[in-house]
PDB file of C-alpha atoms in Angstrom:
ATOM      1  CA  MET A  16     -24.292   6.554  53.570  1.00  0.00           C
ATOM      2  CA  SER A  17     -22.515   9.493  55.157  1.00  0.00           C
ATOM      3  CA  PHE A  18     -19.615   8.559  52.878  1.00  0.00           C
ATOM      4  CA  PHE A  19     -21.590   9.599  49.772  1.00  0.00           C
ATOM      5  CA  LYS A  20     -22.906  12.703  51.492  1.00  0.00           C
ATOM      6  CA  ASN A  21     -19.422  14.126  51.600  1.00  0.00           C
ATOM      7  CA  PRO A  22     -19.421  16.738  48.781  1.00  0.00           C
ATOM      8  CA  ILE A  23     -15.777  16.105  47.910  1.00  0.00           C
ATOM      9  CA  ILE A  24     -16.285  12.347  47.545  1.00  0.00           C
ATOM     10  CA  ARG A  25     -19.526  12.844  45.628  1.00  0.00           C
ATOM     11  CA  ASN A  26     -17.946  15.306  43.167  1.00  0.00           C
ATOM     12  CA  LEU A  27     -14.976  12.985  42.700  1.00  0.00           C
ATOM     13  CA  ILE A  28     -17.272  10.054  41.829  1.00  0.00           C
ATOM     14  CA  ILE A  29     -19.250  12.232  39.414  1.00  0.00           C
ATOM     15  CA  ALA A  30     -16.014  13.378  37.749  1.00  0.00           C
ATOM     16  CA  VAL A  31     -14.760   9.795  37.339  1.00  0.00           C
ATOM     17  CA  VAL A  32     -18.060   8.612  35.844  1.00  0.00           C
ATOM     18  CA  ALA A  33     -18.196  11.607  33.513  1.00  0.00           C
ATOM     19  CA  SER A  34     -14.614  10.944  32.352  1.00  0.00           C
ATOM     20  CA  ILE A  35     -15.418   7.295  31.607  1.00  0.00           C
ATOM     21  CA  LEU A  36     -18.507   8.248  29.616  1.00  0.00           C
ATOM     22  CA  LEU A  37     -16.586  10.952  27.713  1.00  0.00           C
ATOM     23  CA  LEU A  38     -13.761   8.531  26.890  1.00  0.00           C
ATOM     24  CA  PHE A  39     -16.261   5.950  25.625  1.00  0.00           C
ATOM     25  CA  ALA A  40     -17.984   8.584  23.463  1.00  0.00           C
ATOM     26  CA  VAL A  41     -14.658   9.752  21.948  1.00  0.00           C
ATOM     27  CA  LEU A  42     -13.591   6.194  21.120  1.00  0.00           C
ATOM     28  CA  LYS A  43     -16.964   5.494  19.517  1.00  0.00           C
ATOM     29  CA  TRP A  44     -16.739   8.684  17.439  1.00  0.00           C
ATOM     30  CA  LEU A  45     -13.207   7.836  16.265  1.00  0.00           C
ATOM     31  CA  ASP A  46     -14.333   4.367  15.291  1.00  0.00           C
ATOM     32  CA  ILE A  47     -17.134   5.810  13.159  1.00  0.00           C
ATOM     33  CA  TYR A  48     -15.013   8.651  11.730  1.00  0.00           C
ATOM     34  CA  THR A  49     -12.147   6.418  10.607  1.00  0.00           C
ATOM     35  CA  ARG A  50     -14.507   3.735   9.218  1.00  0.00           C
ATOM     36  CA  HIS A  51     -12.718   1.096  11.272  1.00  0.00           C
ATOM     37  CA  ASN A  52     -11.931  -2.021   9.190  1.00  0.00           C
ATOM     38  CA  GLN A  53     -13.906  -0.613   6.211  1.00  0.00           C
ATOM     39  CA  ALA A  54     -11.643  -0.268   3.149  1.00  0.00           C
ATOM     40  CA  VAL A  55     -12.493   0.213  -0.538  1.00  0.00           C
ATOM     41  CA  VAL A  56     -10.367   0.033  -3.679  1.00  0.00           C
ATOM     42  CA  VAL A  57      -9.805   3.208  -5.695  1.00  0.00           C
ATOM     43  CA  PRO A  58     -11.216   2.564  -9.197  1.00  0.00           C
ATOM     44  CA  ASN A  59      -9.256   3.221 -12.388  1.00  0.00           C
ATOM     45  CA  LEU A  60     -10.635   6.524 -13.673  1.00  0.00           C
ATOM     46  CA  LYS A  61      -7.996   7.392 -16.278  1.00  0.00           C
ATOM     47  CA  GLY A  62      -9.575   8.286 -19.604  1.00  0.00           C
ATOM     48  CA  LEU A  63     -13.109   8.588 -18.184  1.00  0.00           C
ATOM     49  CA  ASN A  64     -15.093  11.780 -18.536  1.00  0.00           C
ATOM     50  CA  MET A  65     -16.147  13.387 -15.257  1.00  0.00           C
ATOM     51  CA  ASP A  66     -19.727  12.066 -15.399  1.00  0.00           C
ATOM     52  CA  ASN A  67     -18.543   8.457 -15.589  1.00  0.00           C
ATOM     53  CA  ALA A  68     -15.751   9.088 -13.082  1.00  0.00           C
ATOM     54  CA  GLU A  69     -18.215  10.571 -10.573  1.00  0.00           C
ATOM     55  CA  THR A  70     -20.509   7.548 -10.992  1.00  0.00           C
ATOM     56  CA  ALA A  71     -17.612   5.158 -10.355  1.00  0.00           C
ATOM     57  CA  LEU A  72     -16.551   7.076  -7.255  1.00  0.00           C
ATOM     58  CA  LYS A  73     -20.071   7.132  -5.828  1.00  0.00           C
ATOM     59  CA  HIS A  74     -20.300   3.384  -6.367  1.00  0.00           C
ATOM     60  CA  SER A  75     -17.056   3.013  -4.376  1.00  0.00           C
ATOM     61  CA  LYS A  76     -18.338   5.433  -1.698  1.00  0.00           C
ATOM     62  CA  LEU A  77     -15.524   7.898  -2.351  1.00  0.00           C
ATOM     63  CA  GLU A  78     -15.498  11.661  -2.671  1.00  0.00           C
ATOM     64  CA  TYR A  79     -13.416  13.636  -5.185  1.00  0.00           C
ATOM     65  CA  ASN A  80     -11.782  17.001  -5.678  1.00  0.00           C
ATOM     66  CA  ILE A  81     -10.410  18.350  -8.996  1.00  0.00           C
ATOM     67  CA  ILE A  82      -7.044  19.903  -8.178  1.00  0.00           C
ATOM     68  CA  ASP A  83      -5.436  20.584 -11.560  1.00  0.00           C
ATOM     69  CA  SER A  84      -5.738  20.449 -15.339  1.00  0.00           C
ATOM     70  CA  VAL A  85      -3.009  19.597 -17.820  1.00  0.00           C
ATOM     71  CA  TYR A  86      -2.887  18.954 -21.538  1.00  0.00           C
ATOM     72  CA  SER A  87      -2.275  15.389 -22.646  1.00  0.00           C
ATOM     73  CA  LYS A  88      -2.652  13.621 -25.991  1.00  0.00           C
ATOM     74  CA  GLU A  89      -3.223  10.304 -24.217  1.00  0.00           C
ATOM     75  CA  VAL A  90      -6.835  10.966 -23.178  1.00  0.00           C
ATOM     76  CA  PRO A  91      -9.751  12.995 -24.612  1.00  0.00           C
ATOM     77  CA  PRO A  92     -10.262  16.628 -23.538  1.00  0.00           C
ATOM     78  CA  GLY A  93     -12.013  16.845 -20.169  1.00  0.00           C
ATOM     79  CA  ALA A  94     -11.118  13.263 -19.250  1.00  0.00           C
ATOM     80  CA  VAL A  95      -9.260  12.138 -16.136  1.00  0.00           C
ATOM     81  CA  VAL A  96      -5.459  12.179 -16.550  1.00  0.00           C
ATOM     82  CA  ASP A  97      -4.337  11.196 -13.049  1.00  0.00           C
ATOM     83  CA  ILE A  98      -5.721  10.419  -9.596  1.00  0.00           C
ATOM     84  CA  ILE A  99      -4.291  10.426  -6.070  1.00  0.00           C
ATOM     85  CA  PRO A 100      -4.270   7.866  -4.445  1.00  0.00           C
ATOM     86  CA  GLN A 101      -3.463   5.719  -7.465  1.00  0.00           C
ATOM     87  CA  ALA A 102      -5.980   3.255  -8.888  1.00  0.00           C
ATOM     88  CA  GLY A 103      -5.968  -0.019  -6.963  1.00  0.00           C
ATOM     89  CA  SER A 104      -5.063   1.603  -3.636  1.00  0.00           C
ATOM     90  CA  LYS A 105      -7.068   0.558  -0.574  1.00  0.00           C
ATOM     91  CA  VAL A 106      -8.539   3.510   1.320  1.00  0.00           C
ATOM     92  CA  LYS A 107     -11.280   4.212   3.853  1.00  0.00           C
ATOM     93  CA  GLU A 108     -14.830   4.830   2.708  1.00  0.00           C
ATOM     94  CA  GLY A 109     -15.527   8.519   2.245  1.00  0.00           C
ATOM     95  CA  ARG A 110     -11.889   9.280   1.381  1.00  0.00           C
ATOM     96  CA  ILE A 111     -11.330  12.231  -0.976  1.00  0.00           C
ATOM     97  CA  VAL A 112      -9.688  11.302  -4.288  1.00  0.00           C
ATOM     98  CA  PHE A 113      -7.740  14.129  -5.954  1.00  0.00           C
ATOM     99  CA  ILE A 114      -8.224  14.288  -9.728  1.00  0.00           C
ATOM    100  CA  THR A 115      -6.253  15.924 -12.552  1.00  0.00           C
ATOM    101  CA  ILE A 116      -8.239  16.378 -15.764  1.00  0.00           C
ATOM    102  CA  ASN A 117      -7.180  16.953 -19.355  1.00  0.00           C
ATOM    103  CA  ALA A 118      -7.492  20.547 -20.521  1.00  0.00           C
ATOM    104  CA  THR A 119      -9.647  21.323 -23.561  1.00  0.00           C
ATOM    105  CA  ASN A 120      -6.890  23.378 -25.179  1.00  0.00           C
ATOM    106  CA  PRO A 121      -3.145  22.699 -25.060  1.00  0.00           C
ATOM    107  CA  GLN A 122      -1.115  24.676 -22.562  1.00  0.00           C
ATOM    108  CA  THR A 123       0.827  27.537 -24.132  1.00  0.00           C
ATOM    109  CA  VAL A 124       4.118  29.046 -22.989  1.00  0.00           C
ATOM    110  CA  GLN A 125       6.221  31.962 -24.160  1.00  0.00           C
ATOM    111  CA  VAL A 126       9.166  31.348 -26.445  1.00  0.00           C
ATOM    112  CA  PRO A 127      12.366  32.495 -24.693  1.00  0.00           C
ATOM    113  CA  GLU A 128      15.140  34.598 -26.233  1.00  0.00           C
ATOM    114  CA  VAL A 129      17.769  32.134 -27.466  1.00  0.00           C
ATOM    115  CA  GLU A 130      19.729  34.193 -29.980  1.00  0.00           C
ATOM    116  CA  ASP A 131      23.487  34.296 -29.236  1.00  0.00           C
ATOM    117  CA  LEU A 132      23.204  31.620 -26.558  1.00  0.00           C
ATOM    118  CA  SER A 133      25.220  28.432 -26.825  1.00  0.00           C
ATOM    119  CA  PHE A 134      23.380  25.402 -28.188  1.00  0.00           C
ATOM    120  CA  ARG A 135      23.334  23.752 -24.755  1.00  0.00           C
ATOM    121  CA  GLN A 136      22.005  26.870 -23.028  1.00  0.00           C
ATOM    122  CA  ALA A 137      19.285  27.415 -25.639  1.00  0.00           C
ATOM    123  CA  TYR A 138      18.232  23.752 -25.633  1.00  0.00           C
ATOM    124  CA  ALA A 139      18.108  23.637 -21.813  1.00  0.00           C
ATOM    125  CA  LEU A 140      16.097  26.874 -21.726  1.00  0.00           C
ATOM    126  CA  LEU A 141      13.489  25.511 -24.125  1.00  0.00           C
ATOM    127  CA  LYS A 142      13.275  22.299 -22.103  1.00  0.00           C
ATOM    128  CA  SER A 143      12.802  24.270 -18.888  1.00  0.00           C
ATOM    129  CA  ARG A 144       9.798  26.037 -20.454  1.00  0.00           C
ATOM    130  CA  GLY A 145       8.169  22.641 -21.003  1.00  0.00           C
ATOM    131  CA  PHE A 146       8.896  22.033 -24.699  1.00  0.00           C
ATOM    132  CA  SER A 147       9.640  18.344 -25.206  1.00  0.00           C
ATOM    133  CA  THR A 148       9.963  18.038 -28.994  1.00  0.00           C
ATOM    134  CA  ILE A 149      12.989  20.037 -30.162  1.00  0.00           C
ATOM    135  CA  GLU A 150      14.773  19.322 -33.437  1.00  0.00           C
ATOM    136  CA  THR A 151      18.174  20.860 -34.173  1.00  0.00           C
ATOM    137  CA  GLU A 152      19.170  22.219 -37.574  1.00  0.00           C
ATOM    138  CA  TYR A 153      22.687  23.459 -38.313  1.00  0.00           C
ATOM    139  CA  VAL A 154      23.158  26.276 -40.806  1.00  0.00           C
ATOM    140  CA  PRO A 155      26.310  28.026 -42.030  1.00  0.00           C
ATOM    141  CA  GLY A 156      27.609  30.619 -39.587  1.00  0.00           C
ATOM    142  CA  ASP A 157      30.774  32.134 -38.162  1.00  0.00           C
ATOM    143  CA  TYR A 158      30.516  30.639 -34.652  1.00  0.00           C
ATOM    144  CA  LYS A 159      30.097  26.940 -33.929  1.00  0.00           C
ATOM    145  CA  ASP A 160      27.144  25.794 -31.795  1.00  0.00           C
ATOM    146  CA  LEU A 161      25.678  29.290 -31.447  1.00  0.00           C
ATOM    147  CA  ALA A 162      21.872  29.471 -31.311  1.00  0.00           C
ATOM    148  CA  ILE A 163      20.341  31.676 -33.972  1.00  0.00           C
ATOM    149  CA  ALA A 164      16.562  31.281 -33.783  1.00  0.00           C
ATOM    150  CA  VAL A 165      13.613  29.001 -33.031  1.00  0.00           C
ATOM    151  CA  GLU A 166      11.232  27.932 -35.787  1.00  0.00           C
ATOM    152  CA  LEU A 167       7.806  26.319 -35.919  1.00  0.00           C
ATOM    153  CA  ASN A 168       6.551  24.908 -39.221  1.00  0.00           C
ATOM    154  CA  GLY A 169       9.203  26.863 -41.089  1.00  0.00           C
ATOM    155  CA  GLN A 170       8.323  30.184 -39.446  1.00  0.00           C
ATOM    156  CA  THR A 171      10.737  32.009 -37.129  1.00  0.00           C
ATOM    157  CA  LEU A 172       9.270  32.548 -33.658  1.00  0.00           C
ATOM    158  CA  HIS A 173       9.758  35.811 -31.828  1.00  0.00           C
ATOM    159  CA  PRO A 174      10.722  35.948 -28.117  1.00  0.00           C
ATOM    160  CA  GLY A 175       7.603  36.204 -25.956  1.00  0.00           C
ATOM    161  CA  GLU A 176       5.341  34.588 -28.555  1.00  0.00           C
ATOM    162  CA  ASN A 177       2.869  32.096 -27.070  1.00  0.00           C
ATOM    163  CA  VAL A 178       3.216  28.592 -28.493  1.00  0.00           C
ATOM    164  CA  PRO A 179       1.580  25.269 -27.477  1.00  0.00           C
ATOM    165  CA  VAL A 180       3.938  23.385 -25.187  1.00  0.00           C
ATOM    166  CA  SER A 181       3.384  20.274 -27.314  1.00  0.00           C
ATOM    167  CA  ALA A 182       4.597  22.009 -30.493  1.00  0.00           C
ATOM    168  CA  ALA A 183       7.511  20.510 -32.435  1.00  0.00           C
ATOM    169  CA  LEU A 184      10.145  23.247 -32.439  1.00  0.00           C
ATOM    170  CA  LYS A 185      13.270  23.555 -34.553  1.00  0.00           C
ATOM    171  CA  LEU A 186      16.333  25.143 -32.961  1.00  0.00           C
ATOM    172  CA  ILE A 187      18.510  26.807 -35.592  1.00  0.00           C
ATOM    173  CA  VAL A 188      22.210  26.605 -34.705  1.00  0.00           C
ATOM    174  CA  SER A 189      25.341  27.942 -36.384  1.00  0.00           C
ATOM    175  CA  SER A 190      27.704  25.260 -37.710  1.00  0.00           C
ATOM    176  CA  GLY A 191      30.832  27.415 -37.510  1.00  0.00           C
ATOM    177  CA  GLU A 192      31.421  27.129 -41.262  1.00  0.00           C
ATOM    178  CA  ALA A 193      30.937  30.252 -43.355  1.00  0.00           C
ATOM    179  CA  GLU A 194      28.566  29.989 -46.294  1.00  0.00           C
ATOM    180  CA  ILE A 195      30.246  29.996 -49.686  1.00  0.00           C
ATOM    181  CA  ASP A 196      28.747  32.657 -51.928  1.00  0.00           C
ATOM    182  CA  SER A 197      28.281  31.544 -55.516  1.00  0.00           C
ATOM    183  CA  LEU A 198      29.011  35.095 -56.696  1.00  0.00           C
ATOM    184  CA  SER A 199      32.369  35.074 -54.955  1.00  0.00           C
ATOM    185  CA  LEU A 200      33.271  31.889 -56.849  1.00  0.00           C
ATOM    186  CA  ASP A 201      32.665  33.728 -60.124  1.00  0.00           C
ATOM    187  CA  MET A 202      35.057  36.461 -59.036  1.00  0.00           C
ATOM    188  CA  LEU A 203      37.971  34.103 -58.342  1.00  0.00           C
ATOM    189  CA  PRO A 204      40.929  34.696 -60.723  1.00  0.00           C
ATOM    190  CA  VAL A 205      41.096  32.253 -63.617  1.00  0.00           C
ATOM    191  CA  GLU A 206      44.431  31.628 -65.295  1.00  0.00           C
ATOM    192  CA  LEU A 207      44.083  32.193 -69.044  1.00  0.00           C
ATOM    193  CA  LEU A 208      45.847  29.871 -71.429  1.00  0.00           C
ATOM    194  CA  ASP A 209      47.835  31.413 -74.275  1.00  0.00           C
ATOM    195  CA  SER A 210      47.039  30.553 -77.843  1.00  0.00           C
ATOM    196  CA  GLU A 211      49.940  28.080 -78.202  1.00  0.00           C
ATOM    197  CA  ASP A 212      48.705  25.983 -75.312  1.00  0.00           C
ATOM    198  CA  GLU A 213      45.243  25.871 -76.837  1.00  0.00           C
ATOM    199  CA  LYS A 214      46.463  24.357 -80.146  1.00  0.00           C
ATOM    200  CA  TRP A 215      46.559  20.851 -78.775  1.00  0.00           C
ATOM    201  CA  PHE A 216      42.716  20.678 -78.680  1.00  0.00           C
TER     202      PHE A 216
END
């Protein structure tokens, strides 16, 4: 028994036993924390309002966090637009699902200055602001493919004006052909016929 009375040996045995118990406790905690072999399927929440989406997530033992809002015509205002992980994915119980909801009002952006830009530059600039519906209309002008203005419902938009990103814009572009003035046609010289030439009528 003198072997166990040695303080060095006794402390060493205590340290080994304590390490084994600590390792066992850590492994047990990891097993519980990671929900070992317990997987659930992420439900399809797209188009659901948040009350119904929350109910579906609770039923699947999942948590959620709203991370963003966008404007979409595909789902009602306030409904779920997208989720991460995607619907159908297998995840651990208690996993946080990140949700993007549909905004109540459409997102608005400022109309950029496009006058005197080339058609390609103006079109690309509007696209970069998020506008997706852009119609092009050519009008008479001195320079071909030169942007003149941006219109919405027949009204010219001013640079910096806030417009819904889903709006259908019309990009007015110069055709490079000058407009023919009807008054100038009236001023063109007309060769008069003398009286002898008119007798044949």
